[in-house]
């Protein structure tokens, strides 16, 4: 019997640890019999979706018996104007996750290598292994991507490098100077993917402008953005990639013909027009980030300064029981054991009421006293 199983299943896939998403609110409420649960676990937008996006969805509901436009014509037009690139430099994905998958499927053969940092987005190693590739996790320096360390690990088997900037789960970033130096040294036959899912939350003035490299027609650079975070459309699954036309047409060959559903196309289009919503989102995150920084400092909690809509902090103890105790108090957070951090928690920056609930629960669970 086991022999038969061995011949059906691929070892390198069997060995993958599946991605564990944040717990859904409904599940926690049902299991614990509580209500008003606050979810700060998946870096979603605390303001919900844009009203313009909702209106656009309502308008097309009666058309969902038709297949969507497989080329997402109107949305690509909008993005092309937004970024000053041609539509053939754009690819859309079922979440930017799908574009990460297209990159690994498109460029990796068995034994090929992908490099990223340790403590970075867990989907990179998973999708690398799915393709039979080998994942190289370069140690961080001070909770930041070490681009020089990554350069040192490039060899003839390296095909792809992922740079999550800002990085999930640390919220840290690499600077423009670091990226310029890095790109001047990376071989042109290695694809460099800048995963900028949290780009809209950045306020660091030395954050790199990677679009410049795409516009300069660098053959091996792609950047990824998403509608899941700042645009509040995580449930619709839509993200996009920008690169030179050759790379994009290559990726388009391997995507599903209707990978972007109708509702996602119209909602994303409308959300792009809703600049006020984006502005409100950014303002809320900046303000609430400072609120949480202040509270963490008052209670002597060590956190990592963030450029994203989440904060990683050190609880000073193992988080297994902390997570459960916070859950019982109606607050869902993310533990970081899968990243090798047993004492850290990552929280999404929420609305003031949600952040207050978090601090209240943390004070009780960690028995915090004001140190300032
Ligand atoms: C660094 C990073 N990249 C990509 C994604 C995927 O986003 P999407 O919802 O567009 O698939 C996430 C989501 O958490 C992320 O943290």
mmCIF file of C-alpha atoms and ligand atoms in Angstrom:
data_model
loop_
_atom_site.group_PDB
_atom_site.id
_atom_site.type_symbol
_atom_site.label_atom_id
_atom_site.label_comp_id
_atom_site.label_asym_id
_atom_site.label_seq_id
_atom_site.Cartn_x
_atom_site.Cartn_y
_atom_site.Cartn_z
ATOM 1 C CA UNK A 1 0.000 0.000 0.000
ATOM 2 C CA UNK A 2 2.653 2.638 0.942
ATOM 3 C CA UNK A 3 4.556 1.762 -2.267
ATOM 4 C CA UNK A 4 1.540 2.729 -4.367
ATOM 5 C CA UNK A 5 1.263 6.059 -2.507
ATOM 6 C CA UNK A 6 4.924 6.782 -3.102
ATOM 7 C CA UNK A 7 4.438 6.428 -6.821
ATOM 8 C CA UNK A 8 1.409 8.744 -6.889
ATOM 9 C CA UNK A 9 2.701 11.615 -4.739
ATOM 10 C CA UNK A 10 5.731 13.746 -5.391
ATOM 11 C CA UNK A 11 8.030 13.924 -2.388
ATOM 12 C CA UNK A 12 9.002 17.539 -2.892
ATOM 13 C CA UNK A 13 5.337 18.559 -2.808
ATOM 14 C CA UNK A 14 4.501 16.273 0.119
ATOM 15 C CA UNK A 15 7.206 18.025 2.120
ATOM 16 C CA UNK A 16 5.736 21.518 1.677
ATOM 17 C CA UNK A 17 4.268 23.167 4.784
ATOM 18 C CA UNK A 18 1.006 24.733 3.576
ATOM 19 C CA UNK A 19 0.437 28.477 3.910
ATOM 20 C CA UNK A 20 -1.695 29.180 6.941
ATOM 21 C CA UNK A 21 -4.009 32.155 6.472
ATOM 22 C CA UNK A 22 -5.268 34.354 9.337
ATOM 23 C CA UNK A 23 -8.321 32.938 11.144
ATOM 24 C CA UNK A 24 -11.627 34.224 9.710
ATOM 25 C CA UNK A 25 -13.818 36.308 12.064
ATOM 26 C CA UNK A 26 -16.842 34.025 11.581
ATOM 27 C CA UNK A 27 -14.858 30.932 12.587
ATOM 28 C CA UNK A 28 -13.605 32.523 15.819
ATOM 29 C CA UNK A 29 -17.077 33.851 16.715
ATOM 30 C CA UNK A 30 -18.623 30.431 16.098
ATOM 31 C CA UNK A 31 -15.966 28.459 17.978
ATOM 32 C CA UNK A 32 -15.753 30.744 21.015
ATOM 33 C CA UNK A 33 -19.384 31.859 21.082
ATOM 34 C CA UNK A 34 -18.364 35.530 21.155
ATOM 35 C CA UNK A 35 -19.219 38.492 18.920
ATOM 36 C CA UNK A 36 -17.586 41.764 17.780
ATOM 37 C CA UNK A 37 -14.343 39.996 17.069
ATOM 38 C CA UNK A 38 -11.551 42.254 15.774
ATOM 39 C CA UNK A 39 -9.399 40.770 13.012
ATOM 40 C CA UNK A 40 -5.913 42.228 12.791
ATOM 41 C CA UNK A 41 -4.332 39.210 11.151
ATOM 42 C CA UNK A 42 -4.308 39.580 7.373
ATOM 43 C CA UNK A 43 -3.334 43.181 6.574
ATOM 44 C CA UNK A 44 -6.725 44.018 5.126
ATOM 45 C CA UNK A 45 -8.136 47.533 4.792
ATOM 46 C CA UNK A 46 -9.940 48.582 8.010
ATOM 47 C CA UNK A 47 -12.187 50.971 6.043
ATOM 48 C CA UNK A 48 -13.687 48.118 4.008
ATOM 49 C CA UNK A 49 -14.015 48.454 0.219
ATOM 50 C CA UNK A 50 -14.405 51.733 -1.704
ATOM 51 C CA UNK A 51 -18.053 52.721 -2.282
ATOM 52 C CA UNK A 52 -17.270 53.323 -5.944
ATOM 53 C CA UNK A 53 -16.073 49.727 -6.242
ATOM 54 C CA UNK A 54 -19.249 48.430 -4.590
ATOM 55 C CA UNK A 55 -21.437 50.477 -6.939
ATOM 56 C CA UNK A 56 -19.548 49.170 -9.972
ATOM 57 C CA UNK A 57 -20.065 45.584 -8.799
ATOM 58 C CA UNK A 58 -23.827 46.131 -8.340
ATOM 59 C CA UNK A 59 -24.046 47.431 -11.888
ATOM 60 C CA UNK A 60 -22.627 44.282 -13.466
ATOM 61 C CA UNK A 61 -24.210 41.627 -11.261
ATOM 62 C CA UNK A 62 -26.775 40.774 -13.913
ATOM 63 C CA UNK A 63 -23.973 39.971 -16.344
ATOM 64 C CA UNK A 64 -22.227 37.250 -14.382
ATOM 65 C CA UNK A 65 -23.648 34.539 -16.657
ATOM 66 C CA UNK A 66 -21.082 35.722 -19.245
ATOM 67 C CA UNK A 67 -17.354 35.011 -19.187
ATOM 68 C CA UNK A 68 -15.336 38.078 -18.286
ATOM 69 C CA UNK A 69 -13.097 39.911 -20.755
ATOM 70 C CA UNK A 70 -10.045 37.632 -20.816
ATOM 71 C CA UNK A 71 -7.782 40.592 -21.609
ATOM 72 C CA UNK A 72 -9.262 42.913 -18.929
ATOM 73 C CA UNK A 73 -9.205 45.678 -21.559
ATOM 74 C CA UNK A 74 -10.722 48.561 -19.593
ATOM 75 C CA UNK A 75 -8.799 47.902 -16.401
ATOM 76 C CA UNK A 76 -5.525 47.683 -18.293
ATOM 77 C CA UNK A 77 -6.311 50.993 -20.004
ATOM 78 C CA UNK A 78 -6.787 52.597 -16.599
ATOM 79 C CA UNK A 79 -3.589 51.123 -15.174
ATOM 80 C CA UNK A 80 -1.684 52.114 -18.282
ATOM 81 C CA UNK A 81 -2.712 55.769 -17.768
ATOM 82 C CA UNK A 82 -2.070 55.577 -14.048
ATOM 83 C CA UNK A 83 1.541 54.429 -14.492
ATOM 84 C CA UNK A 84 2.489 55.785 -17.902
ATOM 85 C CA UNK A 85 3.248 52.332 -19.311
ATOM 86 C CA UNK A 86 1.704 50.583 -22.314
ATOM 87 C CA UNK A 87 -0.990 47.953 -21.796
ATOM 88 C CA UNK A 88 1.363 45.247 -23.048
ATOM 89 C CA UNK A 89 3.581 45.972 -20.041
ATOM 90 C CA UNK A 90 0.802 44.921 -17.677
ATOM 91 C CA UNK A 91 -0.344 41.539 -16.430
ATOM 92 C CA UNK A 92 -3.260 40.970 -14.090
ATOM 93 C CA UNK A 93 -3.470 38.146 -11.598
ATOM 94 C CA UNK A 94 -5.961 36.480 -9.291
ATOM 95 C CA UNK A 95 -4.260 38.364 -6.497
ATOM 96 C CA UNK A 96 -0.600 39.259 -6.964
ATOM 97 C CA UNK A 97 -0.083 35.747 -5.574
ATOM 98 C CA UNK A 98 -1.053 34.381 -8.963
ATOM 99 C CA UNK A 99 1.663 36.414 -10.664
ATOM 100 C CA UNK A 100 4.210 35.036 -8.200
ATOM 101 C CA UNK A 101 2.984 31.613 -9.294
ATOM 102 C CA UNK A 102 3.243 32.502 -12.993
ATOM 103 C CA UNK A 103 6.852 33.584 -12.403
ATOM 104 C CA UNK A 104 7.809 30.351 -10.696
ATOM 105 C CA UNK A 105 5.940 28.202 -13.237
ATOM 106 C CA UNK A 106 7.316 30.177 -16.143
ATOM 107 C CA UNK A 107 10.950 30.365 -15.146
ATOM 108 C CA UNK A 108 11.770 27.405 -12.920
ATOM 109 C CA UNK A 109 12.767 23.912 -13.840
ATOM 110 C CA UNK A 110 13.735 21.142 -11.408
ATOM 111 C CA UNK A 111 16.757 22.164 -9.342
ATOM 112 C CA UNK A 112 16.619 25.843 -10.347
ATOM 113 C CA UNK A 113 17.082 28.308 -7.536
ATOM 114 C CA UNK A 114 15.030 31.140 -6.156
ATOM 115 C CA UNK A 115 16.522 33.587 -3.676
ATOM 116 C CA UNK A 116 14.721 35.824 -1.196
ATOM 117 C CA UNK A 117 15.278 36.818 2.381
ATOM 118 C CA UNK A 118 14.475 34.734 5.414
ATOM 119 C CA UNK A 119 11.431 36.083 7.308
ATOM 120 C CA UNK A 120 9.739 37.131 4.116
ATOM 121 C CA UNK A 121 6.529 36.222 2.303
ATOM 122 C CA UNK A 122 5.973 32.472 2.774
ATOM 123 C CA UNK A 123 4.395 32.054 -0.637
ATOM 124 C CA UNK A 124 7.850 32.393 -2.313
ATOM 125 C CA UNK A 125 9.320 29.182 -0.889
ATOM 126 C CA UNK A 126 6.033 27.302 -1.289
ATOM 127 C CA UNK A 127 5.649 28.097 -4.987
ATOM 128 C CA UNK A 128 9.339 27.492 -5.626
ATOM 129 C CA UNK A 129 9.056 24.009 -4.141
ATOM 130 C CA UNK A 130 5.867 23.281 -6.102
ATOM 131 C CA UNK A 131 7.960 23.657 -9.260
ATOM 132 C CA UNK A 132 10.711 21.371 -7.942
ATOM 133 C CA UNK A 133 12.948 24.398 -7.413
ATOM 134 C CA UNK A 134 15.298 25.092 -4.548
ATOM 135 C CA UNK A 135 14.647 28.045 -2.254
ATOM 136 C CA UNK A 136 17.550 29.986 -0.785
ATOM 137 C CA UNK A 137 16.659 32.124 2.253
ATOM 138 C CA UNK A 138 19.327 34.741 2.905
ATOM 139 C CA UNK A 139 19.613 35.886 6.553
ATOM 140 C CA UNK A 140 18.333 39.361 7.362
ATOM 141 C CA UNK A 141 20.387 42.173 8.851
ATOM 142 C CA UNK A 142 18.542 43.992 11.607
ATOM 143 C CA UNK A 143 15.214 42.605 10.370
ATOM 144 C CA UNK A 144 15.917 44.028 6.879
ATOM 145 C CA UNK A 145 16.542 42.370 3.507
ATOM 146 C CA UNK A 146 20.307 42.074 2.962
ATOM 147 C CA UNK A 147 20.693 42.770 -0.759
ATOM 148 C CA UNK A 148 24.482 42.342 -0.653
ATOM 149 C CA UNK A 149 23.956 38.955 0.997
ATOM 150 C CA UNK A 150 21.544 38.038 -1.802
ATOM 151 C CA UNK A 151 24.069 39.099 -4.481
ATOM 152 C CA UNK A 152 26.633 36.797 -2.859
ATOM 153 C CA UNK A 153 24.306 33.815 -3.177
ATOM 154 C CA UNK A 154 23.582 34.172 -6.910
ATOM 155 C CA UNK A 155 24.989 31.292 -8.934
ATOM 156 C CA UNK A 156 24.426 29.737 -12.360
ATOM 157 C CA UNK A 157 21.328 27.922 -11.096
ATOM 158 C CA UNK A 158 19.622 31.121 -9.864
ATOM 159 C CA UNK A 159 16.620 32.133 -11.972
ATOM 160 C CA UNK A 160 14.516 34.363 -9.755
ATOM 161 C CA UNK A 161 14.930 36.767 -6.854
ATOM 162 C CA UNK A 162 11.983 38.043 -4.817
ATOM 163 C CA UNK A 163 12.293 41.273 -2.888
ATOM 164 C CA UNK A 164 9.230 42.074 -0.801
ATOM 165 C CA UNK A 165 9.441 45.813 -0.303
ATOM 166 C CA UNK A 166 8.137 46.750 2.229
ATOM 167 C CA UNK A 167 8.641 43.270 3.559
ATOM 168 C CA UNK A 168 5.950 41.092 5.098
ATOM 169 C CA UNK A 169 6.114 40.338 8.065
ATOM 170 C CA UNK A 170 8.797 42.820 9.213
ATOM 171 C CA UNK A 171 7.423 46.011 7.590
ATOM 172 C CA UNK A 172 11.030 47.048 6.889
ATOM 173 C CA UNK A 173 12.244 48.250 3.484
ATOM 174 C CA UNK A 174 15.291 48.481 1.255
ATOM 175 C CA UNK A 175 16.318 51.931 0.059
ATOM 176 C CA UNK A 176 16.708 53.423 -3.389
ATOM 177 C CA UNK A 177 20.522 53.438 -3.126
ATOM 178 C CA UNK A 178 20.578 49.793 -2.082
ATOM 179 C CA UNK A 179 18.338 48.821 -5.003
ATOM 180 C CA UNK A 180 20.366 50.841 -7.533
ATOM 181 C CA UNK A 181 23.556 49.147 -6.411
ATOM 182 C CA UNK A 182 21.877 45.728 -6.396
ATOM 183 C CA UNK A 183 20.413 46.056 -9.893
ATOM 184 C CA UNK A 184 23.720 47.218 -11.333
ATOM 185 C CA UNK A 185 25.246 43.902 -10.194
ATOM 186 C CA UNK A 186 22.523 41.301 -10.796
ATOM 187 C CA UNK A 187 23.095 39.251 -13.967
ATOM 188 C CA UNK A 188 20.542 40.097 -16.667
ATOM 189 C CA UNK A 189 19.418 36.480 -16.927
ATOM 190 C CA UNK A 190 18.107 36.478 -13.351
ATOM 191 C CA UNK A 191 14.567 37.847 -12.937
ATOM 192 C CA UNK A 192 14.207 40.325 -10.082
ATOM 193 C CA UNK A 193 10.677 40.662 -8.758
ATOM 194 C CA UNK A 194 9.942 43.632 -6.517
ATOM 195 C CA UNK A 195 6.823 42.658 -4.608
ATOM 196 C CA UNK A 196 5.297 45.989 -3.615
ATOM 197 C CA UNK A 197 1.979 44.834 -2.147
ATOM 198 C CA UNK A 198 2.229 47.535 0.556
ATOM 199 C CA UNK A 199 3.573 50.323 -1.651
ATOM 200 C CA UNK A 200 0.667 52.700 -0.996
ATOM 201 C CA UNK A 201 1.446 52.840 2.731
ATOM 202 C CA UNK A 202 5.062 53.887 2.308
ATOM 203 C CA UNK A 203 6.154 57.319 3.485
ATOM 204 C CA UNK A 204 9.955 56.900 3.509
ATOM 205 C CA UNK A 205 11.513 59.435 1.143
ATOM 206 C CA UNK A 206 14.364 57.069 0.177
ATOM 207 C CA UNK A 207 12.000 54.272 -0.892
ATOM 208 C CA UNK A 208 12.982 53.024 -4.378
ATOM 209 C CA UNK A 209 11.082 54.044 -7.495
ATOM 210 C CA UNK A 210 11.255 50.685 -9.236
ATOM 211 C CA UNK A 211 8.853 51.698 -11.988
ATOM 212 C CA UNK A 212 11.767 53.732 -13.355
ATOM 213 C CA UNK A 213 13.653 50.501 -14.097
ATOM 214 C CA UNK A 214 10.676 48.987 -15.876
ATOM 215 C CA UNK A 215 10.230 52.148 -17.921
ATOM 216 C CA UNK A 216 13.930 52.035 -18.768
ATOM 217 C CA UNK A 217 13.105 48.632 -20.283
ATOM 218 C CA UNK A 218 15.258 46.544 -17.964
ATOM 219 C CA UNK A 219 14.688 43.035 -19.361
ATOM 220 C CA UNK A 220 14.713 41.242 -16.021
ATOM 221 C CA UNK A 221 12.748 43.474 -13.632
ATOM 222 C CA UNK A 222 9.082 43.045 -12.696
ATOM 223 C CA UNK A 223 7.153 44.808 -9.984
ATOM 224 C CA UNK A 224 3.974 43.573 -8.365
ATOM 225 C CA UNK A 225 1.186 45.544 -6.751
ATOM 226 C CA UNK A 226 -2.224 44.525 -5.452
ATOM 227 C CA UNK A 227 -5.756 45.756 -4.910
ATOM 228 C CA UNK A 228 -5.991 43.639 -1.746
ATOM 229 C CA UNK A 229 -4.524 46.116 0.734
ATOM 230 C CA UNK A 230 -4.854 49.864 0.111
ATOM 231 C CA UNK A 231 -7.849 49.396 -2.212
ATOM 232 C CA UNK A 232 -9.720 47.079 0.142
ATOM 233 C CA UNK A 233 -10.506 44.359 -2.413
ATOM 234 C CA UNK A 234 -8.758 41.323 -0.882
ATOM 235 C CA UNK A 235 -11.864 39.150 -1.236
ATOM 236 C CA UNK A 236 -12.059 39.700 -4.984
ATOM 237 C CA UNK A 237 -8.478 38.547 -5.606
ATOM 238 C CA UNK A 238 -6.832 40.948 -8.004
ATOM 239 C CA UNK A 239 -3.284 42.204 -8.375
ATOM 240 C CA UNK A 240 -0.999 43.192 -11.232
ATOM 241 C CA UNK A 241 2.533 43.112 -12.509
ATOM 242 C CA UNK A 242 4.441 45.698 -14.554
ATOM 243 C CA UNK A 243 7.453 44.713 -16.656
ATOM 244 C CA UNK A 244 8.799 44.912 -20.196
ATOM 245 C CA UNK A 245 6.451 43.661 -22.933
ATOM 246 C CA UNK A 246 8.559 40.550 -23.708
ATOM 247 C CA UNK A 247 8.387 39.293 -20.134
ATOM 248 C CA UNK A 248 4.680 40.084 -19.867
ATOM 249 C CA UNK A 249 3.781 38.270 -23.091
ATOM 250 C CA UNK A 250 5.727 35.229 -21.830
ATOM 251 C CA UNK A 251 3.758 35.187 -18.563
ATOM 252 C CA UNK A 252 0.475 35.683 -20.427
ATOM 253 C CA UNK A 253 1.032 32.396 -22.260
ATOM 254 C CA UNK A 254 0.794 30.411 -19.067
ATOM 255 C CA UNK A 255 -2.072 32.137 -17.308
ATOM 256 C CA UNK A 256 -5.654 30.871 -17.331
ATOM 257 C CA UNK A 257 -7.670 32.623 -20.074
ATOM 258 C CA UNK A 258 -10.224 34.097 -17.641
ATOM 259 C CA UNK A 259 -8.097 34.520 -14.532
ATOM 260 C CA UNK A 260 -9.658 37.848 -13.552
ATOM 261 C CA UNK A 261 -13.358 37.572 -12.819
ATOM 262 C CA UNK A 262 -15.851 40.192 -13.952
ATOM 263 C CA UNK A 263 -16.520 41.633 -10.501
ATOM 264 C CA UNK A 264 -12.817 42.041 -9.792
ATOM 265 C CA UNK A 265 -12.259 43.834 -13.112
ATOM 266 C CA UNK A 266 -14.983 46.424 -12.626
ATOM 267 C CA UNK A 267 -14.317 46.916 -8.910
ATOM 268 C CA UNK A 268 -10.596 47.464 -9.462
ATOM 269 C CA UNK A 269 -11.326 49.937 -12.260
ATOM 270 C CA UNK A 270 -13.701 51.912 -10.066
ATOM 271 C CA UNK A 271 -11.367 51.734 -7.070
ATOM 272 C CA UNK A 272 -8.564 53.277 -9.140
ATOM 273 C CA UNK A 273 -10.833 56.286 -9.669
ATOM 274 C CA UNK A 274 -11.585 56.575 -5.968
ATOM 275 C CA UNK A 275 -8.572 58.661 -4.995
ATOM 276 C CA UNK A 276 -10.356 59.958 -1.928
ATOM 277 C CA UNK A 277 -10.715 56.428 -0.553
ATOM 278 C CA UNK A 278 -7.016 55.802 -1.084
ATOM 279 C CA UNK A 279 -6.185 59.077 0.618
ATOM 280 C CA UNK A 280 -8.444 58.247 3.604
ATOM 281 C CA UNK A 281 -6.843 54.814 3.878
ATOM 282 C CA UNK A 282 -3.336 56.238 3.866
ATOM 283 C CA UNK A 283 -4.236 58.901 6.411
ATOM 284 C CA UNK A 284 -5.826 56.345 8.740
ATOM 285 C CA UNK A 285 -2.829 54.010 8.567
ATOM 286 C CA UNK A 286 -0.309 56.802 9.211
ATOM 287 C CA UNK A 287 -2.305 58.141 12.162
ATOM 288 C CA UNK A 288 -2.977 54.738 13.718
ATOM 289 C CA UNK A 289 0.596 53.605 13.187
ATOM 290 C CA UNK A 290 1.720 56.486 15.391
ATOM 291 C CA UNK A 291 -0.965 55.609 17.957
ATOM 292 C CA UNK A 292 0.287 52.010 18.175
ATOM 293 C CA UNK A 293 3.937 53.134 18.290
ATOM 294 C CA UNK A 294 3.042 55.409 21.200
ATOM 295 C CA UNK A 295 1.231 52.653 23.087
ATOM 296 C CA UNK A 296 3.991 50.101 22.473
ATOM 297 C CA UNK A 297 6.541 52.593 23.782
ATOM 298 C CA UNK A 298 4.428 53.354 26.861
ATOM 299 C CA UNK A 299 4.321 49.665 27.699
ATOM 300 C CA UNK A 300 7.937 48.941 26.784
ATOM 301 C CA UNK A 301 7.061 46.687 23.860
ATOM 302 C CA UNK A 302 9.813 46.429 21.271
ATOM 303 C CA UNK A 303 8.490 46.868 17.714
ATOM 304 C CA UNK A 304 10.006 47.171 14.277
ATOM 305 C CA UNK A 305 9.269 50.499 12.545
ATOM 306 C CA UNK A 306 7.053 49.774 9.568
ATOM 307 C CA UNK A 307 6.363 51.141 6.099
ATOM 308 C CA UNK A 308 3.350 48.880 5.690
ATOM 309 C CA UNK A 309 -0.114 48.554 7.281
ATOM 310 C CA UNK A 310 1.076 46.105 9.943
ATOM 311 C CA UNK A 311 3.572 46.082 12.788
ATOM 312 C CA UNK A 312 5.794 43.261 14.040
ATOM 313 C CA UNK A 313 6.496 43.327 17.749
ATOM 314 C CA UNK A 314 8.188 41.239 20.412
ATOM 315 C CA UNK A 315 5.945 39.957 23.225
ATOM 316 C CA UNK A 316 8.938 38.845 25.279
ATOM 317 C CA UNK A 317 7.490 35.348 25.659
ATOM 318 C CA UNK A 318 6.328 32.375 23.616
ATOM 319 C CA UNK A 319 3.255 33.438 21.639
ATOM 320 C CA UNK A 320 1.280 30.169 21.607
ATOM 321 C CA UNK A 321 -0.724 30.919 24.733
ATOM 322 C CA UNK A 322 -0.686 34.678 24.036
ATOM 323 C CA UNK A 323 -2.468 34.055 20.728
ATOM 324 C CA UNK A 324 -5.160 31.936 22.384
ATOM 325 C CA UNK A 325 -5.648 34.442 25.214
ATOM 326 C CA UNK A 326 -6.013 37.323 22.737
ATOM 327 C CA UNK A 327 -8.472 35.240 20.741
ATOM 328 C CA UNK A 328 -10.626 34.686 23.848
ATOM 329 C CA UNK A 329 -10.692 38.470 24.240
ATOM 330 C CA UNK A 330 -11.916 38.773 20.670
ATOM 331 C CA UNK A 331 -8.707 39.874 18.948
ATOM 332 C CA UNK A 332 -7.209 37.846 16.084
ATOM 333 C CA UNK A 333 -3.495 38.461 15.452
ATOM 334 C CA UNK A 334 -0.798 36.538 13.629
ATOM 335 C CA UNK A 335 1.895 34.524 15.365
ATOM 336 C CA UNK A 336 5.223 34.276 13.582
ATOM 337 C CA UNK A 337 6.411 30.749 14.313
ATOM 338 C CA UNK A 338 6.370 29.844 10.624
ATOM 339 C CA UNK A 339 9.024 32.555 10.175
ATOM 340 C CA UNK A 340 11.146 31.217 13.016
ATOM 341 C CA UNK A 341 10.056 33.975 15.429
ATOM 342 C CA UNK A 342 8.525 32.335 18.480
ATOM 343 C CA UNK A 343 8.079 35.521 20.561
ATOM 344 C CA UNK A 344 6.807 37.883 17.865
ATOM 345 C CA UNK A 345 3.328 38.850 16.772
ATOM 346 C CA UNK A 346 2.294 40.732 13.646
ATOM 347 C CA UNK A 347 -0.741 42.983 13.881
ATOM 348 C CA UNK A 348 -2.544 44.784 11.116
ATOM 349 C CA UNK A 349 -3.058 48.461 11.826
ATOM 350 C CA UNK A 350 -6.786 48.878 12.314
ATOM 351 C CA UNK A 351 -9.280 51.613 13.141
ATOM 352 C CA UNK A 352 -8.823 53.386 16.497
ATOM 353 C CA UNK A 353 -11.494 51.235 18.173
ATOM 354 C CA UNK A 354 -9.785 48.061 16.917
ATOM 355 C CA UNK A 355 -6.340 49.226 17.983
ATOM 356 C CA UNK A 356 -7.684 50.139 21.417
ATOM 357 C CA UNK A 357 -9.176 46.645 21.733
ATOM 358 C CA UNK A 358 -5.794 45.194 20.812
ATOM 359 C CA UNK A 359 -3.914 47.273 23.389
ATOM 360 C CA UNK A 360 -6.500 46.502 26.074
ATOM 361 C CA UNK A 361 -6.220 42.766 25.398
ATOM 362 C CA UNK A 362 -2.414 42.895 25.256
ATOM 363 C CA UNK A 363 -2.271 44.732 28.590
ATOM 364 C CA UNK A 364 -4.336 42.010 30.219
ATOM 365 C CA UNK A 365 -2.641 39.042 28.599
ATOM 366 C CA UNK A 366 0.969 40.228 28.909
ATOM 367 C CA UNK A 367 0.254 41.932 32.284
ATOM 368 C CA UNK A 368 1.773 45.154 30.970
ATOM 369 C CA UNK A 369 2.513 48.160 33.147
ATOM 370 C CA UNK A 370 3.198 51.635 31.831
ATOM 371 C CA UNK A 371 6.957 52.176 31.669
ATOM 372 C CA UNK A 372 6.697 55.812 30.415
HETATM 373 C C1 LIG B 1 4.436 40.636 0.417
HETATM 374 C C2 LIG B 1 3.138 40.182 -0.155
HETATM 375 N N1 LIG B 1 3.043 39.930 -1.454
HETATM 376 C C3 LIG B 1 1.913 39.518 -2.022
HETATM 377 C C4 LIG B 1 0.775 39.331 -1.270
HETATM 378 C C5 LIG B 1 -0.431 38.765 -1.943
HETATM 379 O O1 LIG B 1 -1.426 39.655 -2.119
HETATM 380 P P1 LIG B 1 -2.659 39.303 -3.039
HETATM 381 O O2 LIG B 1 -3.842 39.405 -2.167
HETATM 382 O O3 LIG B 1 -2.620 40.353 -4.124
HETATM 383 O O4 LIG B 1 -2.482 37.940 -3.619
HETATM 384 C C6 LIG B 1 0.798 39.576 0.095
HETATM 385 C C7 LIG B 1 -0.404 39.337 0.901
HETATM 386 O O5 LIG B 1 -0.433 39.243 2.068
HETATM 387 C C8 LIG B 1 2.012 40.010 0.666
HETATM 388 O O6 LIG B 1 2.112 40.218 1.980
#
